[in-house]
Coordinates of N, CA and C in Angstrom, one line a residue:
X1 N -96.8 113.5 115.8 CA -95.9 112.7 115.0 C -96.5 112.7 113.5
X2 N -95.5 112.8 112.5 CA -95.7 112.7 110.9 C -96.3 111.8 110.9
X3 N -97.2 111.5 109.9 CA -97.7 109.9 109.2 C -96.6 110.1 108.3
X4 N -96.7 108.4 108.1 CA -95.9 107.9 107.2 C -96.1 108.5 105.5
X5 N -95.2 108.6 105.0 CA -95.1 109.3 103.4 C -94.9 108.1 102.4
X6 N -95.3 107.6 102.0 CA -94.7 106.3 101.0 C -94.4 107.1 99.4
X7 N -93.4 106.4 99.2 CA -93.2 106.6 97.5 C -93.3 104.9 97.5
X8 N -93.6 104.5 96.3 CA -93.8 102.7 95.8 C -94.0 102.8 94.5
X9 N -93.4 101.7 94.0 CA -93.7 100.9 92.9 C -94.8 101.5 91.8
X10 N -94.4 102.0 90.9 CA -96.1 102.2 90.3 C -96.1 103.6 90.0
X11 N -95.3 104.7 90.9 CA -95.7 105.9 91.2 C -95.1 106.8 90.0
X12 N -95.2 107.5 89.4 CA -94.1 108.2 88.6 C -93.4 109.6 89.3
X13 N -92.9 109.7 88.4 CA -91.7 110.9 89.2 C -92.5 112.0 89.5
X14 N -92.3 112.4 90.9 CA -93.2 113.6 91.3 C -94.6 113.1 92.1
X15 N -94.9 111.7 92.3 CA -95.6 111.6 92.8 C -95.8 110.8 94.1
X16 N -96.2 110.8 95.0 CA -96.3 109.1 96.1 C -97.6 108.8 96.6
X17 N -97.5 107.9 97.4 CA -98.5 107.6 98.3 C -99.3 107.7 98.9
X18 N -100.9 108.1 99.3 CA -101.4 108.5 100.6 C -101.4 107.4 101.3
X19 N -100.5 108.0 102.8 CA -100.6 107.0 103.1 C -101.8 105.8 104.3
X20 N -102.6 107.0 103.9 CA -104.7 106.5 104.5 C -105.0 105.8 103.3
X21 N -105.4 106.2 102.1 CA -106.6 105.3 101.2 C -105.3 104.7 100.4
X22 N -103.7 104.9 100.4 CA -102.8 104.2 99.7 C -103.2 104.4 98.0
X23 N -103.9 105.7 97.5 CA -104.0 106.1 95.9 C -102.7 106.8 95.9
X24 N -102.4 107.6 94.7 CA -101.2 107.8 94.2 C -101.9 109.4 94.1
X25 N -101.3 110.7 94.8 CA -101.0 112.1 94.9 C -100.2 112.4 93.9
X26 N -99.9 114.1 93.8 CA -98.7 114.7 93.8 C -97.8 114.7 95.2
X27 N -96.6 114.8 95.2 CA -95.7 114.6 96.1 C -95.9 116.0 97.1
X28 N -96.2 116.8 95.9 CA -96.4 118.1 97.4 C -97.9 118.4 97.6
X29 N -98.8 117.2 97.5 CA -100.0 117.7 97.5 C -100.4 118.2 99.3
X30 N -101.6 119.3 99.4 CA -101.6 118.9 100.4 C -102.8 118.8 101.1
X31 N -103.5 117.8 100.1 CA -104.8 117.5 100.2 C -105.2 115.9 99.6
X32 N -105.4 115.3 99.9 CA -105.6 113.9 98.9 C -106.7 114.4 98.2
X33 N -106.8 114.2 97.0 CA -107.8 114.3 96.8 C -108.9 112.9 96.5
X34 N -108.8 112.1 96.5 CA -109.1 110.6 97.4 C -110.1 110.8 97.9
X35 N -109.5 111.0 99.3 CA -109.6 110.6 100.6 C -110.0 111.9 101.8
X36 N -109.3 112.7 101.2 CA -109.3 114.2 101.9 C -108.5 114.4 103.1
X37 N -107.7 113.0 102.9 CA -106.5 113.5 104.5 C -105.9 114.8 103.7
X38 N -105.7 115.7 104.9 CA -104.7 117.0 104.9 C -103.5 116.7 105.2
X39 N -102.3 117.4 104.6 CA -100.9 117.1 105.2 C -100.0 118.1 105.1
X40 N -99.8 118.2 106.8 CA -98.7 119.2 107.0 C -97.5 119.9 106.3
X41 N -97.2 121.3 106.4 CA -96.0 121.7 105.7 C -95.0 120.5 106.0
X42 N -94.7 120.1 107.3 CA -93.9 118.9 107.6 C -93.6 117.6 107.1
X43 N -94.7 117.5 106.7 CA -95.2 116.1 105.8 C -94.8 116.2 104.5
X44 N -95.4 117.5 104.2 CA -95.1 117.6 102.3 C -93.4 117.9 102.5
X45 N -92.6 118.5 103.1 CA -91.1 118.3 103.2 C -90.3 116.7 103.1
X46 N -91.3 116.3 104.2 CA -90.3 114.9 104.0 C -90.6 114.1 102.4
X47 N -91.6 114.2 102.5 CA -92.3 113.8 100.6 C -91.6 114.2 99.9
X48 N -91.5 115.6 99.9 CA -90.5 115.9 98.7 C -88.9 115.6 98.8
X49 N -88.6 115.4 100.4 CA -86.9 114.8 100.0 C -87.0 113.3 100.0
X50 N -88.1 112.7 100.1 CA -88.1 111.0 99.7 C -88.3 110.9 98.5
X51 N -88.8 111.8 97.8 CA -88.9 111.8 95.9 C -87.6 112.0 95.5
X52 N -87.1 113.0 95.8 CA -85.5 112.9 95.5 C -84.7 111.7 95.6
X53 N -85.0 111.0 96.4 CA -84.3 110.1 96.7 C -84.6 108.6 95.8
X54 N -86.1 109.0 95.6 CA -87.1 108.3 94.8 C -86.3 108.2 93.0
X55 N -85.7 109.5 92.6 CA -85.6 109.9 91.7 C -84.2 109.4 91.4
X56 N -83.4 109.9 92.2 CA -82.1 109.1 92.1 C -81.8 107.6 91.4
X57 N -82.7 107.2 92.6 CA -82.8 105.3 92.6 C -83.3 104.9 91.5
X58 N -84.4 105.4 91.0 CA -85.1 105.6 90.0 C -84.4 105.3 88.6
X59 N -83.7 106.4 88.9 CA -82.7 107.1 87.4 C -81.8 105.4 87.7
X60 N -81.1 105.4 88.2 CA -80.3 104.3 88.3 C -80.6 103.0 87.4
X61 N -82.1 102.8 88.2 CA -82.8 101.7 88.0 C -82.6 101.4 86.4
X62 N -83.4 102.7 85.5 CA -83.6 102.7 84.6 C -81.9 102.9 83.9
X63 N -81.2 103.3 83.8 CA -79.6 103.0 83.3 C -79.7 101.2 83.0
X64 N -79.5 100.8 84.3 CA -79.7 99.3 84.3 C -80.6 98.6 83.4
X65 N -81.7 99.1 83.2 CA -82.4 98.5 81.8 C -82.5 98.7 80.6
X66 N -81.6 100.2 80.9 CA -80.6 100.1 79.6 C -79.7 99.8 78.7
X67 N -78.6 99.2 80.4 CA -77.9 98.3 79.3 C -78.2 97.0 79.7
X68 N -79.1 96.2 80.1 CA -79.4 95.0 79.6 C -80.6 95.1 78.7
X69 N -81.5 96.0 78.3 CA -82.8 95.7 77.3 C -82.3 96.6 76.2
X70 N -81.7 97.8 76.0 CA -81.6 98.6 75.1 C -82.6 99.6 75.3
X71 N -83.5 99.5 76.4 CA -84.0 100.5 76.9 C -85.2 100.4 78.3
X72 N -85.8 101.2 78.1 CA -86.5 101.9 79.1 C -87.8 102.6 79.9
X73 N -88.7 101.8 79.8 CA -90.1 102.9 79.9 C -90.8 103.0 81.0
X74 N -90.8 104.2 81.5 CA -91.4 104.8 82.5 C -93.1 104.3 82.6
X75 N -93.3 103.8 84.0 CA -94.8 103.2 84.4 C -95.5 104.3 84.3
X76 N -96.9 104.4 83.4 CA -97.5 105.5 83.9 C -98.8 105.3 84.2
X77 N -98.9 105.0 85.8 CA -99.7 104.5 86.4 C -100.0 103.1 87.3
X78 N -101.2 102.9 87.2 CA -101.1 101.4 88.5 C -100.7 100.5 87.4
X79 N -99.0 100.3 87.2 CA -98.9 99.1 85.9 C -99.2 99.1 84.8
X80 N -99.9 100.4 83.9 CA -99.8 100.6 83.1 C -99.1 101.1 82.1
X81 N -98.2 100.5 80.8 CA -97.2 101.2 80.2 C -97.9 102.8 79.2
X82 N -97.2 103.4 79.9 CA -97.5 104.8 78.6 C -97.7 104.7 77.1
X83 N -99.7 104.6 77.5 CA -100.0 105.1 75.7 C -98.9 105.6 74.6
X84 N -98.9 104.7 73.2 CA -98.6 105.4 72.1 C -99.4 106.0 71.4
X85 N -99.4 107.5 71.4 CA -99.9 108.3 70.6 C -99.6 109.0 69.4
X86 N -100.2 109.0 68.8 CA -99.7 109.1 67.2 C -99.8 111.1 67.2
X87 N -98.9 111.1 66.2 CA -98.2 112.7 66.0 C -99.6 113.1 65.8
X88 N -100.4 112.7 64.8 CA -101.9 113.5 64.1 C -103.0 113.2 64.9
X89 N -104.4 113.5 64.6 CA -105.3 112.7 64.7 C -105.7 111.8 63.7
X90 N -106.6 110.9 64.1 CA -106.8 109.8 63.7 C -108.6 110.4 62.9
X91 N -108.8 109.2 62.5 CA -110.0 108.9 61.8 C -111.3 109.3 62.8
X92 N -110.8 108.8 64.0 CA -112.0 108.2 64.9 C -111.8 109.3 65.8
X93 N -110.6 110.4 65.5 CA -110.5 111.2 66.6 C -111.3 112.3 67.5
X94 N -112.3 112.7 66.6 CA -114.0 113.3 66.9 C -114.4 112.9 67.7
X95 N -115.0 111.7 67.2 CA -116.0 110.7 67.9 C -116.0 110.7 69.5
X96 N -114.1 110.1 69.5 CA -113.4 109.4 71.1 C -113.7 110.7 71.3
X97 N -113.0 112.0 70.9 CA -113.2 113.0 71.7 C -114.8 113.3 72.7
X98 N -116.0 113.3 72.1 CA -116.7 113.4 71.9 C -117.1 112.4 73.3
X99 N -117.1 111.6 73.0 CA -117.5 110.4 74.0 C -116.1 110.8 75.1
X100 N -115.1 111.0 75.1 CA -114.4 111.6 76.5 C -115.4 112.6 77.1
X101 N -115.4 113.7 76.1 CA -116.5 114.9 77.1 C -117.1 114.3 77.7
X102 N -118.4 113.5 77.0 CA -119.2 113.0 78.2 C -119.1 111.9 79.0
X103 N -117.8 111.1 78.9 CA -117.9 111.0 80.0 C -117.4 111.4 80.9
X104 N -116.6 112.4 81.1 CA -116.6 113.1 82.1 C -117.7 114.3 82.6
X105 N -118.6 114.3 81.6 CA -120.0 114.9 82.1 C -120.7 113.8 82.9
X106 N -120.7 112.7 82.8 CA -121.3 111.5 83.6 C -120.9 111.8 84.8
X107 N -119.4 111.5 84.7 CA -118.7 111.8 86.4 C -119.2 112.8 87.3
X108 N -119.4 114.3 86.4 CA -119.4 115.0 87.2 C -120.9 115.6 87.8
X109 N -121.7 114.8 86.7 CA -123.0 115.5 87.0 C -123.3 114.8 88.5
X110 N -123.3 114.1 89.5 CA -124.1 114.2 90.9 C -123.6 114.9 91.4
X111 N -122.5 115.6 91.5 CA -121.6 116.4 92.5 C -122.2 117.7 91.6
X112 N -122.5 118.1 90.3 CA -122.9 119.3 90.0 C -124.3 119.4 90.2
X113 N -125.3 118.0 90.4 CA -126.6 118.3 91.2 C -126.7 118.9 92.6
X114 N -125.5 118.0 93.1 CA -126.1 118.3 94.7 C -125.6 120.0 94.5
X115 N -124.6 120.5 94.0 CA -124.1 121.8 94.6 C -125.4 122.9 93.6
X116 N -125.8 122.5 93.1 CA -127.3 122.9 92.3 C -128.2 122.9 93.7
X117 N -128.5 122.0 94.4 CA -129.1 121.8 96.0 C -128.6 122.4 96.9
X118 N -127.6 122.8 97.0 CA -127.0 123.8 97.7 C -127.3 125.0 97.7
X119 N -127.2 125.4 95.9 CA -127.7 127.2 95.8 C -128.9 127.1 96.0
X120 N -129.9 125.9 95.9 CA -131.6 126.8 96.1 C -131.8 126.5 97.4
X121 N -130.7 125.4 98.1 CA -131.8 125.8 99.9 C -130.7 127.1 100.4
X122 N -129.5 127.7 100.0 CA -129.5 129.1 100.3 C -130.2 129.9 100.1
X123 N -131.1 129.7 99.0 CA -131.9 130.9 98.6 C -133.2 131.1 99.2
X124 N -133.4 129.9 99.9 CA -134.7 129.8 100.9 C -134.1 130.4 102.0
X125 N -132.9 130.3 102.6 CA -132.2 130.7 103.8 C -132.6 129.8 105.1
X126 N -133.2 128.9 104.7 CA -133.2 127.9 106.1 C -132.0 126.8 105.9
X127 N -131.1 127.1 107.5 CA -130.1 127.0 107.5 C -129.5 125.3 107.7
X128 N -131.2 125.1 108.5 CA -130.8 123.0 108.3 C -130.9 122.8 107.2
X129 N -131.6 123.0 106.4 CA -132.0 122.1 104.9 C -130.4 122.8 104.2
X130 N -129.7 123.8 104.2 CA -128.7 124.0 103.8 C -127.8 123.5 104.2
X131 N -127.3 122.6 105.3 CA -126.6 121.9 106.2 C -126.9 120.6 105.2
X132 N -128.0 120.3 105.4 CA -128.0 119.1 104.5 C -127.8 119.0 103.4
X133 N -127.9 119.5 102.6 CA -127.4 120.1 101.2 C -126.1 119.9 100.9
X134 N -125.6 120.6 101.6 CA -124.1 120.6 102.1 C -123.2 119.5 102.2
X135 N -124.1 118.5 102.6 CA -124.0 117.4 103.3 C -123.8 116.2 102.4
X136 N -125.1 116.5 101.6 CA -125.3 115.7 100.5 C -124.3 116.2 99.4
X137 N -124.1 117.1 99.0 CA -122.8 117.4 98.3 C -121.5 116.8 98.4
X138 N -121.0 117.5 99.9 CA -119.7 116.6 100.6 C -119.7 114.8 99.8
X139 N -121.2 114.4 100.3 CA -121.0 112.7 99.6 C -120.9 112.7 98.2
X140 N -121.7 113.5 97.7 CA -121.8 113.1 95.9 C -120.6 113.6 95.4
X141 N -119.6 114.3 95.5 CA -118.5 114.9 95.2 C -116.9 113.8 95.6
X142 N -117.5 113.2 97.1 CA -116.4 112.5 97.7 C -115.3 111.8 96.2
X143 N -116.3 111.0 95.6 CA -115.3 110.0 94.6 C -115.1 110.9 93.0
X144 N -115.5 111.9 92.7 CA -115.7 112.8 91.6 C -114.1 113.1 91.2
X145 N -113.7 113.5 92.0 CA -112.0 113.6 91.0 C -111.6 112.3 91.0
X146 N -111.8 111.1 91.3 CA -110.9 110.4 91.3 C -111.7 109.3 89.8
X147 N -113.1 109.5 89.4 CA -114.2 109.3 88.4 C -113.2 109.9 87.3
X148 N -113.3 111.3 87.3 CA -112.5 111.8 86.6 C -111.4 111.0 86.1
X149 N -110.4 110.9 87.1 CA -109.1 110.3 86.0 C -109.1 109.0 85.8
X150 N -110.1 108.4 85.9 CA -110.6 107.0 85.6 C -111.1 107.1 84.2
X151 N -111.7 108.8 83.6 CA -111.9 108.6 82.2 C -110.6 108.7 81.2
X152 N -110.6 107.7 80.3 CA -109.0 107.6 79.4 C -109.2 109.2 78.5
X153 N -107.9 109.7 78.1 CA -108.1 110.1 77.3 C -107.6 109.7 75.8
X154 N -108.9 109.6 74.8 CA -108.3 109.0 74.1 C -106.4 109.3 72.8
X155 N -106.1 108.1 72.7 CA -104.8 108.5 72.0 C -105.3 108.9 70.4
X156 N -106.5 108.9 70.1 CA -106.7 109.0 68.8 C -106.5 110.6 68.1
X157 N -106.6 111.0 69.5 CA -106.8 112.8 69.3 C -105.6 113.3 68.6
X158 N -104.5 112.6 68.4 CA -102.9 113.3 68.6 C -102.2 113.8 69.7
X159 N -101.2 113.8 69.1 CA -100.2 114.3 70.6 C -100.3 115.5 71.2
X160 N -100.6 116.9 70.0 CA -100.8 117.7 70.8 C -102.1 118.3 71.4
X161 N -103.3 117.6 71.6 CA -104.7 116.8 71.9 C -104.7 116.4 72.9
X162 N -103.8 115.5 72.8 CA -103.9 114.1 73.8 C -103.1 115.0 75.1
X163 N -102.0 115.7 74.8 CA -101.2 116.0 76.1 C -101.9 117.3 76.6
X164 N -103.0 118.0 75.9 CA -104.0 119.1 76.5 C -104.9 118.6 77.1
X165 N -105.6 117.6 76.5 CA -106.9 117.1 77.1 C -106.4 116.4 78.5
X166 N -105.1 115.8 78.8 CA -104.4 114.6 79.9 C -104.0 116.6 80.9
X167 N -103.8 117.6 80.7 CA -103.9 118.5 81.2 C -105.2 119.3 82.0
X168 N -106.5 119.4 80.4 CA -107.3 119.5 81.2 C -107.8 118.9 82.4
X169 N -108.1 117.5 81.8 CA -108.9 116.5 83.0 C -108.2 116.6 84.8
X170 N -106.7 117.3 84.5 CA -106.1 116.9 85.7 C -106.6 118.5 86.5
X171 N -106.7 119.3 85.8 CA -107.3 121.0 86.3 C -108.8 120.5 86.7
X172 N -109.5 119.7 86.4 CA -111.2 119.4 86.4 C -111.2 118.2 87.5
X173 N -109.8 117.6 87.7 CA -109.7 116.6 89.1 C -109.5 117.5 90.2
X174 N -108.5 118.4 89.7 CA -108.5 119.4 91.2 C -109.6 120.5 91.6
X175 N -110.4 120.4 90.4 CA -111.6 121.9 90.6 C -112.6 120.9 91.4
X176 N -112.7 119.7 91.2 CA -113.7 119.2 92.3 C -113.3 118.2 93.6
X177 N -111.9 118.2 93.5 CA -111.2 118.2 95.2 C -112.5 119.2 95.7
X178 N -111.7 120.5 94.4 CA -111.8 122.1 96.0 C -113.7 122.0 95.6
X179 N -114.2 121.3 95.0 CA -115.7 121.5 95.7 C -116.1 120.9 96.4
X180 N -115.4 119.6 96.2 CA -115.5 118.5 97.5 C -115.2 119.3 99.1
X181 N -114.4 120.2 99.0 CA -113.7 120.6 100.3 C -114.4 121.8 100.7
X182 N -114.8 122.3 99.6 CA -116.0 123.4 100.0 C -117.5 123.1 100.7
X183 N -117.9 122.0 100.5 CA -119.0 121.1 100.9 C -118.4 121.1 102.1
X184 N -117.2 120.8 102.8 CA -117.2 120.4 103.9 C -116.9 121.5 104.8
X185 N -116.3 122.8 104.2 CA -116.1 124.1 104.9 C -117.0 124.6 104.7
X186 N -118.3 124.9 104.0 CA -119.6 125.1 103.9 C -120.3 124.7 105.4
X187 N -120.2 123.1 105.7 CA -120.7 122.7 107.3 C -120.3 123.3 108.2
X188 N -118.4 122.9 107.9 CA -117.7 123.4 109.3 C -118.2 125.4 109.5
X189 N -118.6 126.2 108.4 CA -118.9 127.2 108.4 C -120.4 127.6 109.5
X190 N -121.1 127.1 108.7 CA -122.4 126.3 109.3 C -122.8 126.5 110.8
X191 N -121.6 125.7 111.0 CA -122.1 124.7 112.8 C -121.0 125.5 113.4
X192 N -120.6 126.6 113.0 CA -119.4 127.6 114.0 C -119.9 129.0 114.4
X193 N -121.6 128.9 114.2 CA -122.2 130.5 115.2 C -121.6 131.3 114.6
X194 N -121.2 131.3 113.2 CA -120.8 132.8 112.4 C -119.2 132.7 112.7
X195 N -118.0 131.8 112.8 CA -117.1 132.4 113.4 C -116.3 132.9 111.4
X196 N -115.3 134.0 112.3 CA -115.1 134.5 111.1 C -113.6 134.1 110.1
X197 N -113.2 133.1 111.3 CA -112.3 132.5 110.0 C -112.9 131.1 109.1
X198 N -114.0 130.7 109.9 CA -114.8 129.6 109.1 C -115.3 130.3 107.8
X199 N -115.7 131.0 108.2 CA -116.6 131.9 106.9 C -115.6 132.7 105.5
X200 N -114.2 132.8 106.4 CA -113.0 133.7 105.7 C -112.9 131.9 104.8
X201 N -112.7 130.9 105.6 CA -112.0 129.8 104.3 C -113.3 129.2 103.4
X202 N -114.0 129.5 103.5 CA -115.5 129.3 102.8 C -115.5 130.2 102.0
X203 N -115.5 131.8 101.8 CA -114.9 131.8 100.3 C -114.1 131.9 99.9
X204 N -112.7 131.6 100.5 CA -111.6 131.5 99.8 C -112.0 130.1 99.0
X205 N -112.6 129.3 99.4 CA -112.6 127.9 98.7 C -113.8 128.0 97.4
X206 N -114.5 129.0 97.9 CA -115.7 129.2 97.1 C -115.5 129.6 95.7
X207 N -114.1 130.7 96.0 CA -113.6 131.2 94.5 C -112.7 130.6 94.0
X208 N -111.7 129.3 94.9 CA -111.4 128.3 93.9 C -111.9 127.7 93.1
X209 N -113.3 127.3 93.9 CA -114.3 126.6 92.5 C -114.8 126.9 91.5
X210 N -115.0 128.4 91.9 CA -115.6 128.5 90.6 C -114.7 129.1 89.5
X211 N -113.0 129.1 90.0 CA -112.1 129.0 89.1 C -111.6 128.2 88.6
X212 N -112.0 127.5 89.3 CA -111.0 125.9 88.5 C -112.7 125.1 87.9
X213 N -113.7 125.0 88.2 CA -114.9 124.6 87.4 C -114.7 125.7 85.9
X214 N -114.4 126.9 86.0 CA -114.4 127.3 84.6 C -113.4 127.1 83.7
X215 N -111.6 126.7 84.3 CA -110.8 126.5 83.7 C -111.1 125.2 82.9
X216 N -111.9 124.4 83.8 CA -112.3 122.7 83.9 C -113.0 122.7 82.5
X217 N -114.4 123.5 82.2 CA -115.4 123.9 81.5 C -115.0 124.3 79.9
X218 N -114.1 125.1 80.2 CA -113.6 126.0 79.0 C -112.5 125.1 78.5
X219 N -111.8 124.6 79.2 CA -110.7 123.6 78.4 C -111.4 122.5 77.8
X220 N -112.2 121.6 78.6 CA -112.3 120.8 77.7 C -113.4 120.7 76.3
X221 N -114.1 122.1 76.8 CA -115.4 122.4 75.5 C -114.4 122.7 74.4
X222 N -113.4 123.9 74.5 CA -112.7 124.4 73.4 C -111.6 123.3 73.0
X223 N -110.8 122.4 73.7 CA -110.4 121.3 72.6 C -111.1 120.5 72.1
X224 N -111.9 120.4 72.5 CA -113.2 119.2 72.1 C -113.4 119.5 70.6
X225 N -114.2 121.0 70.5 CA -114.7 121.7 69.2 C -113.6 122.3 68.4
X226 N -112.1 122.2 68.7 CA -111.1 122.2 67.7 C -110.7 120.9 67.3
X227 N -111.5 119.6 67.6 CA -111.3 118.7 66.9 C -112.5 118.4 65.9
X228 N -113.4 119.6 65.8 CA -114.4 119.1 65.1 C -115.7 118.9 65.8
X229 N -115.7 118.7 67.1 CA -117.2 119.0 67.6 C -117.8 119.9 67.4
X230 N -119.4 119.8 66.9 CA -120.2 120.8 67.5 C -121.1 121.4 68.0
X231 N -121.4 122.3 69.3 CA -121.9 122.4 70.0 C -123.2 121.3 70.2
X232 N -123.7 121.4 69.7 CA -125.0 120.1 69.3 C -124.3 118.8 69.9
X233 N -123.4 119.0 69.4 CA -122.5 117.2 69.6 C -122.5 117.4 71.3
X234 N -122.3 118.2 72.1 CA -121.7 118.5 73.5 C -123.2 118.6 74.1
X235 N -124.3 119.0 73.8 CA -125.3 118.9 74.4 C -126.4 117.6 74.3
X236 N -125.6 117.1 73.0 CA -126.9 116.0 73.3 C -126.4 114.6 74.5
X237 N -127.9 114.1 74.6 CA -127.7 113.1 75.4 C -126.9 111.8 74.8

């Protein structure tokens, strides 16, 4: 039997419910990245024709507060109205930039230790201490995408800044889902006596990461330093 699929209050178009940790997905995701429930081709079907439906009602909604308010604005987020971002950058636009990078270097540095623990007890080749490594990854990684979009991006950057950087961060939420999920197909790999489809989705997940960690890496360094950072600025503490 399906689990339940929620679209609610709060969600913007294209997105719903999980409905285990109740955070807000894409509609066809099929991974929380949360939580790590999986969901069926079946599940992401019905999600996507409850968004429709979602969308409809939606649209409606917003007509109606058209013609009683003279307009309209889409939630974006738990209750939050959509930042106004100014066409240019601002004064302070550097700086925020600057302090966005790191913090999302904050976020992501335990999950990029433990997987740093990972490559050296492979390199030893003892296979418990790599189990646990593994292990310890899986946890430091668990809340890492969702750290991520907890960092603002600032509005100071400009609009066309602001709607790159609100792109990056979401490519650098999903690059450490899939390390999160590699941590855990890394174990299941592990404790399966060599089997060879464990080991077949272990590097398929292997070379997501280290594609989407570089897409993650290179987007946000290169907008960062077209607003005027430089490199010195990105390394220091």
């Amino acid at each position: 039997m399906s689990r339940g699929i929620t679209l609610a209050k709060g969600t913007k178009l294209g997105q719903r419910i999980c409905p285990k940790c109740k955070e807000t997905i894409k509609v066809d995701a099929s991974l929380c990245k949360h939580c790590g429930t999986e969901f069926t081709p079946e599940e992401i079907s019905l999600a996507k024709a409850d968004a429709k439906k979602g969308a409809k009602y939606g649209g409606i909604g917003c007509l109606l507060l058209v013609l009683a308010l003279g307009t309209c604005t889409y939630i974006a987020g738990k209750g939050e109205p959509a930042p106004e971002v100014p066409d240019r950058p601002t004064a302070s636009a550097k700086a925020d930039a600057i302090a966005f990078y790191r913090g999302i270097m904050q976020v992501i540095g335990p999950c990029d230790r433990a997987g740093a623990g990972v490559a050296e007890a492979s390199k030893a080749g003892d296979l418990v201490n790599l189990f646990s490594a593994a292990n310890e990854m899986e946890t430091a990684c668990l809340k890492t995408p969702s750290g991520i979009r907890e960092v603002k991006v600032p509005v100071s950057v400009g609009k066309a800044s602001f709607d790159k950087l609100t792109k990056t961060r979401e490519v650098c939420e999903n690059a450490y889902v899939q390390k999160w999920s590699a941590a855990k197909k890394m174990k299941a790999a592990l404790d399966s006596d060599g089997k060879i489809s464990a080991l077949a989705e272990l590097k398929e997940a292997a070379s997501l990461v280290q594609t989407g960690t570089i897409v993650c890496a290179t987007g946000l360094v290169g907008e960062i330093m077209a607003l005027g950072a430089k490199s010195e600025d990105l390394d220091a503490d």
